[in-house]
């Protein structure tokens, strides 16, 4: 008779699936766009030069793919971010990025202010080389000041 291993996914974890986080404000600025573009090797002038961006029909310097601004964090006033802010807790302390996909629905440019809300869309478990793992899938929706969704970031992380 084989004994089935107890699940790492608790009822508390299941309860946070689909629950939306408090909104976080993100600011997109020229320096952030330029630094991110330089760091990942982008060379398109629209990520660096406002005149080049405007000549191609953009409002300002374009936020490079994968850069959605800097979170506005105010000590003592900012809410915690990430899955833990939703009540997701596990005894597994190590973490790996499980990948990220971006779905852009509009241009994002320097000067934009976005609001992002994250939710856990799924939690699964599996056995790996390093032992038992939790695979947590997330979805973060970014909206502009008018409330229009401009990007959906889907990704996840692996706790082990």
mmCIF file of C-alpha atoms in Angstrom:
data_model
loop_
_atom_site.group_PDB
_atom_site.id
_atom_site.type_symbol
_atom_site.label_atom_id
_atom_site.label_comp_id
_atom_site.label_asym_id
_atom_site.label_seq_id
_atom_site.Cartn_x
_atom_site.Cartn_y
_atom_site.Cartn_z
ATOM 1 C CA UNK A 1 0.000 0.000 0.000
ATOM 2 C CA UNK A 2 1.419 3.380 -0.996
ATOM 3 C CA UNK A 3 0.912 6.393 1.175
ATOM 4 C CA UNK A 4 -0.197 9.548 -0.595
ATOM 5 C CA UNK A 5 1.858 12.658 0.215
ATOM 6 C CA UNK A 6 -0.040 15.479 1.866
ATOM 7 C CA UNK A 7 -0.698 18.458 -0.411
ATOM 8 C CA UNK A 8 1.284 21.653 0.109
ATOM 9 C CA UNK A 9 -1.709 23.646 -1.149
ATOM 10 C CA UNK A 10 -3.733 24.685 1.873
ATOM 11 C CA UNK A 11 -7.333 25.872 2.031
ATOM 12 C CA UNK A 12 -5.964 29.355 2.792
ATOM 13 C CA UNK A 13 -3.965 29.260 -0.456
ATOM 14 C CA UNK A 14 -6.981 28.090 -2.447
ATOM 15 C CA UNK A 15 -8.987 30.971 -0.937
ATOM 16 C CA UNK A 16 -6.712 33.592 -2.533
ATOM 17 C CA UNK A 17 -7.068 32.265 -6.089
ATOM 18 C CA UNK A 18 -8.882 34.969 -8.063
ATOM 19 C CA UNK A 19 -8.697 37.539 -5.238
ATOM 20 C CA UNK A 20 -7.449 40.921 -6.492
ATOM 21 C CA UNK A 21 -4.723 42.865 -4.688
ATOM 22 C CA UNK A 22 -4.938 46.457 -3.606
ATOM 23 C CA UNK A 23 -3.957 48.725 -6.520
ATOM 24 C CA UNK A 24 -0.339 49.843 -6.826
ATOM 25 C CA UNK A 25 0.573 53.035 -8.692
ATOM 26 C CA UNK A 26 3.455 52.912 -11.201
ATOM 27 C CA UNK A 27 5.169 55.934 -12.752
ATOM 28 C CA UNK A 28 6.867 55.745 -16.148
ATOM 29 C CA UNK A 29 9.714 58.240 -16.550
ATOM 30 C CA UNK A 30 12.387 59.013 -19.152
ATOM 31 C CA UNK A 31 15.265 57.749 -17.023
ATOM 32 C CA UNK A 32 13.535 54.461 -16.225
ATOM 33 C CA UNK A 33 12.728 53.853 -19.900
ATOM 34 C CA UNK A 34 16.283 54.619 -20.971
ATOM 35 C CA UNK A 35 17.922 52.545 -18.231
ATOM 36 C CA UNK A 36 15.710 49.520 -18.870
ATOM 37 C CA UNK A 37 16.224 49.712 -22.640
ATOM 38 C CA UNK A 38 19.989 50.003 -22.207
ATOM 39 C CA UNK A 39 20.076 47.133 -19.676
ATOM 40 C CA UNK A 40 18.333 44.673 -21.994
ATOM 41 C CA UNK A 41 20.105 45.801 -25.164
ATOM 42 C CA UNK A 42 17.342 47.670 -26.983
ATOM 43 C CA UNK A 43 18.662 50.241 -29.464
ATOM 44 C CA UNK A 44 15.463 51.695 -30.959
ATOM 45 C CA UNK A 45 15.675 55.484 -30.616
ATOM 46 C CA UNK A 46 12.022 55.684 -29.460
ATOM 47 C CA UNK A 47 13.174 54.288 -26.084
ATOM 48 C CA UNK A 48 15.802 57.021 -25.643
ATOM 49 C CA UNK A 49 14.957 60.152 -27.629
ATOM 50 C CA UNK A 50 11.708 62.080 -27.296
ATOM 51 C CA UNK A 51 12.069 63.730 -30.719
ATOM 52 C CA UNK A 52 12.512 60.315 -32.376
ATOM 53 C CA UNK A 53 9.490 58.947 -30.497
ATOM 54 C CA UNK A 54 7.304 61.903 -31.485
ATOM 55 C CA UNK A 55 8.475 61.650 -35.099
ATOM 56 C CA UNK A 56 7.087 58.098 -35.093
ATOM 57 C CA UNK A 57 3.725 59.212 -33.666
ATOM 58 C CA UNK A 58 4.195 58.557 -29.927
ATOM 59 C CA UNK A 59 3.323 61.023 -27.146
ATOM 60 C CA UNK A 60 6.781 60.788 -25.540
ATOM 61 C CA UNK A 61 9.643 58.324 -25.038
ATOM 62 C CA UNK A 62 8.207 54.816 -25.333
ATOM 63 C CA UNK A 63 8.369 52.402 -22.405
ATOM 64 C CA UNK A 64 10.336 49.408 -23.694
ATOM 65 C CA UNK A 65 8.652 45.986 -23.648
ATOM 66 C CA UNK A 66 8.779 44.583 -20.126
ATOM 67 C CA UNK A 67 9.102 47.976 -18.407
ATOM 68 C CA UNK A 68 5.903 49.081 -16.708
ATOM 69 C CA UNK A 69 7.341 51.814 -14.524
ATOM 70 C CA UNK A 70 8.439 52.136 -10.938
ATOM 71 C CA UNK A 71 6.014 51.455 -8.095
ATOM 72 C CA UNK A 72 5.264 54.520 -6.015
ATOM 73 C CA UNK A 73 6.221 53.431 -2.515
ATOM 74 C CA UNK A 74 5.740 55.772 0.421
ATOM 75 C CA UNK A 75 7.284 54.544 3.695
ATOM 76 C CA UNK A 76 4.593 53.882 6.268
ATOM 77 C CA UNK A 77 1.775 54.367 3.750
ATOM 78 C CA UNK A 78 2.378 51.879 0.948
ATOM 79 C CA UNK A 79 0.580 48.550 0.981
ATOM 80 C CA UNK A 80 2.634 45.364 0.712
ATOM 81 C CA UNK A 81 2.964 43.964 -2.808
ATOM 82 C CA UNK A 82 3.040 40.473 -4.214
ATOM 83 C CA UNK A 83 1.166 37.287 -3.407
ATOM 84 C CA UNK A 84 1.805 37.668 0.310
ATOM 85 C CA UNK A 85 -0.366 40.801 0.282
ATOM 86 C CA UNK A 86 -3.297 38.544 -0.703
ATOM 87 C CA UNK A 87 -2.690 36.133 2.156
ATOM 88 C CA UNK A 88 -0.588 33.600 0.217
ATOM 89 C CA UNK A 89 1.904 32.096 2.650
ATOM 90 C CA UNK A 90 4.030 28.963 2.431
ATOM 91 C CA UNK A 91 6.877 27.433 4.391
ATOM 92 C CA UNK A 92 8.826 27.024 1.120
ATOM 93 C CA UNK A 93 11.435 29.799 1.188
ATOM 94 C CA UNK A 94 13.281 29.447 -2.127
ATOM 95 C CA UNK A 95 11.810 31.074 -5.216
ATOM 96 C CA UNK A 96 12.395 31.016 -8.984
ATOM 97 C CA UNK A 97 10.855 33.087 -11.750
ATOM 98 C CA UNK A 98 8.522 30.825 -13.706
ATOM 99 C CA UNK A 99 8.352 33.111 -16.765
ATOM 100 C CA UNK A 100 6.471 36.227 -17.800
ATOM 101 C CA UNK A 101 4.276 37.118 -20.785
ATOM 102 C CA UNK A 102 2.999 40.604 -21.610
ATOM 103 C CA UNK A 103 -0.121 41.438 -23.582
ATOM 104 C CA UNK A 104 0.026 45.089 -24.629
ATOM 105 C CA UNK A 105 -3.302 46.707 -25.455
ATOM 106 C CA UNK A 106 -2.050 50.280 -25.942
ATOM 107 C CA UNK A 107 1.160 52.322 -26.042
ATOM 108 C CA UNK A 108 2.835 53.114 -22.734
ATOM 109 C CA UNK A 109 5.014 56.207 -22.715
ATOM 110 C CA UNK A 110 7.059 58.313 -20.354
ATOM 111 C CA UNK A 111 4.772 60.485 -18.252
ATOM 112 C CA UNK A 112 2.108 57.797 -17.958
ATOM 113 C CA UNK A 113 0.892 56.744 -14.526
ATOM 114 C CA UNK A 114 -0.493 53.225 -14.316
ATOM 115 C CA UNK A 115 -2.402 51.355 -11.650
ATOM 116 C CA UNK A 116 -1.663 47.660 -11.337
ATOM 117 C CA UNK A 117 -3.704 44.996 -9.586
ATOM 118 C CA UNK A 118 -2.433 41.449 -9.235
ATOM 119 C CA UNK A 119 -4.289 38.217 -8.672
ATOM 120 C CA UNK A 120 -3.238 34.621 -8.284
ATOM 121 C CA UNK A 121 -4.855 32.697 -11.123
ATOM 122 C CA UNK A 122 -3.717 29.185 -10.225
ATOM 123 C CA UNK A 123 -1.618 27.164 -7.787
ATOM 124 C CA UNK A 124 -0.318 23.708 -8.626
ATOM 125 C CA UNK A 125 2.273 21.440 -7.114
ATOM 126 C CA UNK A 126 4.763 18.996 -8.490
ATOM 127 C CA UNK A 127 7.849 17.047 -7.587
ATOM 128 C CA UNK A 128 11.147 18.262 -8.996
ATOM 129 C CA UNK A 129 14.824 17.473 -8.694
ATOM 130 C CA UNK A 130 15.016 19.683 -5.626
ATOM 131 C CA UNK A 131 11.901 18.277 -3.990
ATOM 132 C CA UNK A 132 8.285 19.314 -3.709
ATOM 133 C CA UNK A 133 7.402 22.598 -5.468
ATOM 134 C CA UNK A 134 4.500 25.015 -5.712
ATOM 135 C CA UNK A 135 3.902 26.673 -9.083
ATOM 136 C CA UNK A 136 1.969 29.909 -8.601
ATOM 137 C CA UNK A 137 0.486 31.640 -11.663
ATOM 138 C CA UNK A 138 -0.314 35.346 -11.457
ATOM 139 C CA UNK A 139 -2.013 37.938 -13.627
ATOM 140 C CA UNK A 140 -1.409 41.660 -13.191
ATOM 141 C CA UNK A 141 -3.630 44.162 -14.997
ATOM 142 C CA UNK A 142 -2.267 47.663 -15.648
ATOM 143 C CA UNK A 143 -4.668 50.533 -16.302
ATOM 144 C CA UNK A 144 -4.025 54.131 -17.290
ATOM 145 C CA UNK A 145 -5.465 57.209 -15.552
ATOM 146 C CA UNK A 146 -8.673 56.891 -17.596
ATOM 147 C CA UNK A 147 -9.170 53.324 -16.341
ATOM 148 C CA UNK A 148 -8.367 51.717 -19.700
ATOM 149 C CA UNK A 149 -6.432 48.444 -19.533
ATOM 150 C CA UNK A 150 -3.103 48.992 -21.315
ATOM 151 C CA UNK A 151 -1.244 45.784 -20.410
ATOM 152 C CA UNK A 152 -1.850 42.380 -18.849
ATOM 153 C CA UNK A 153 1.188 40.629 -17.443
ATOM 154 C CA UNK A 154 0.859 36.887 -16.913
ATOM 155 C CA UNK A 155 3.565 34.981 -15.156
ATOM 156 C CA UNK A 156 4.412 32.945 -12.230
ATOM 157 C CA UNK A 157 6.945 31.781 -9.765
ATOM 158 C CA UNK A 158 8.069 28.502 -8.336
ATOM 159 C CA UNK A 159 8.469 28.036 -4.585
ATOM 160 C CA UNK A 160 10.554 25.095 -3.428
#
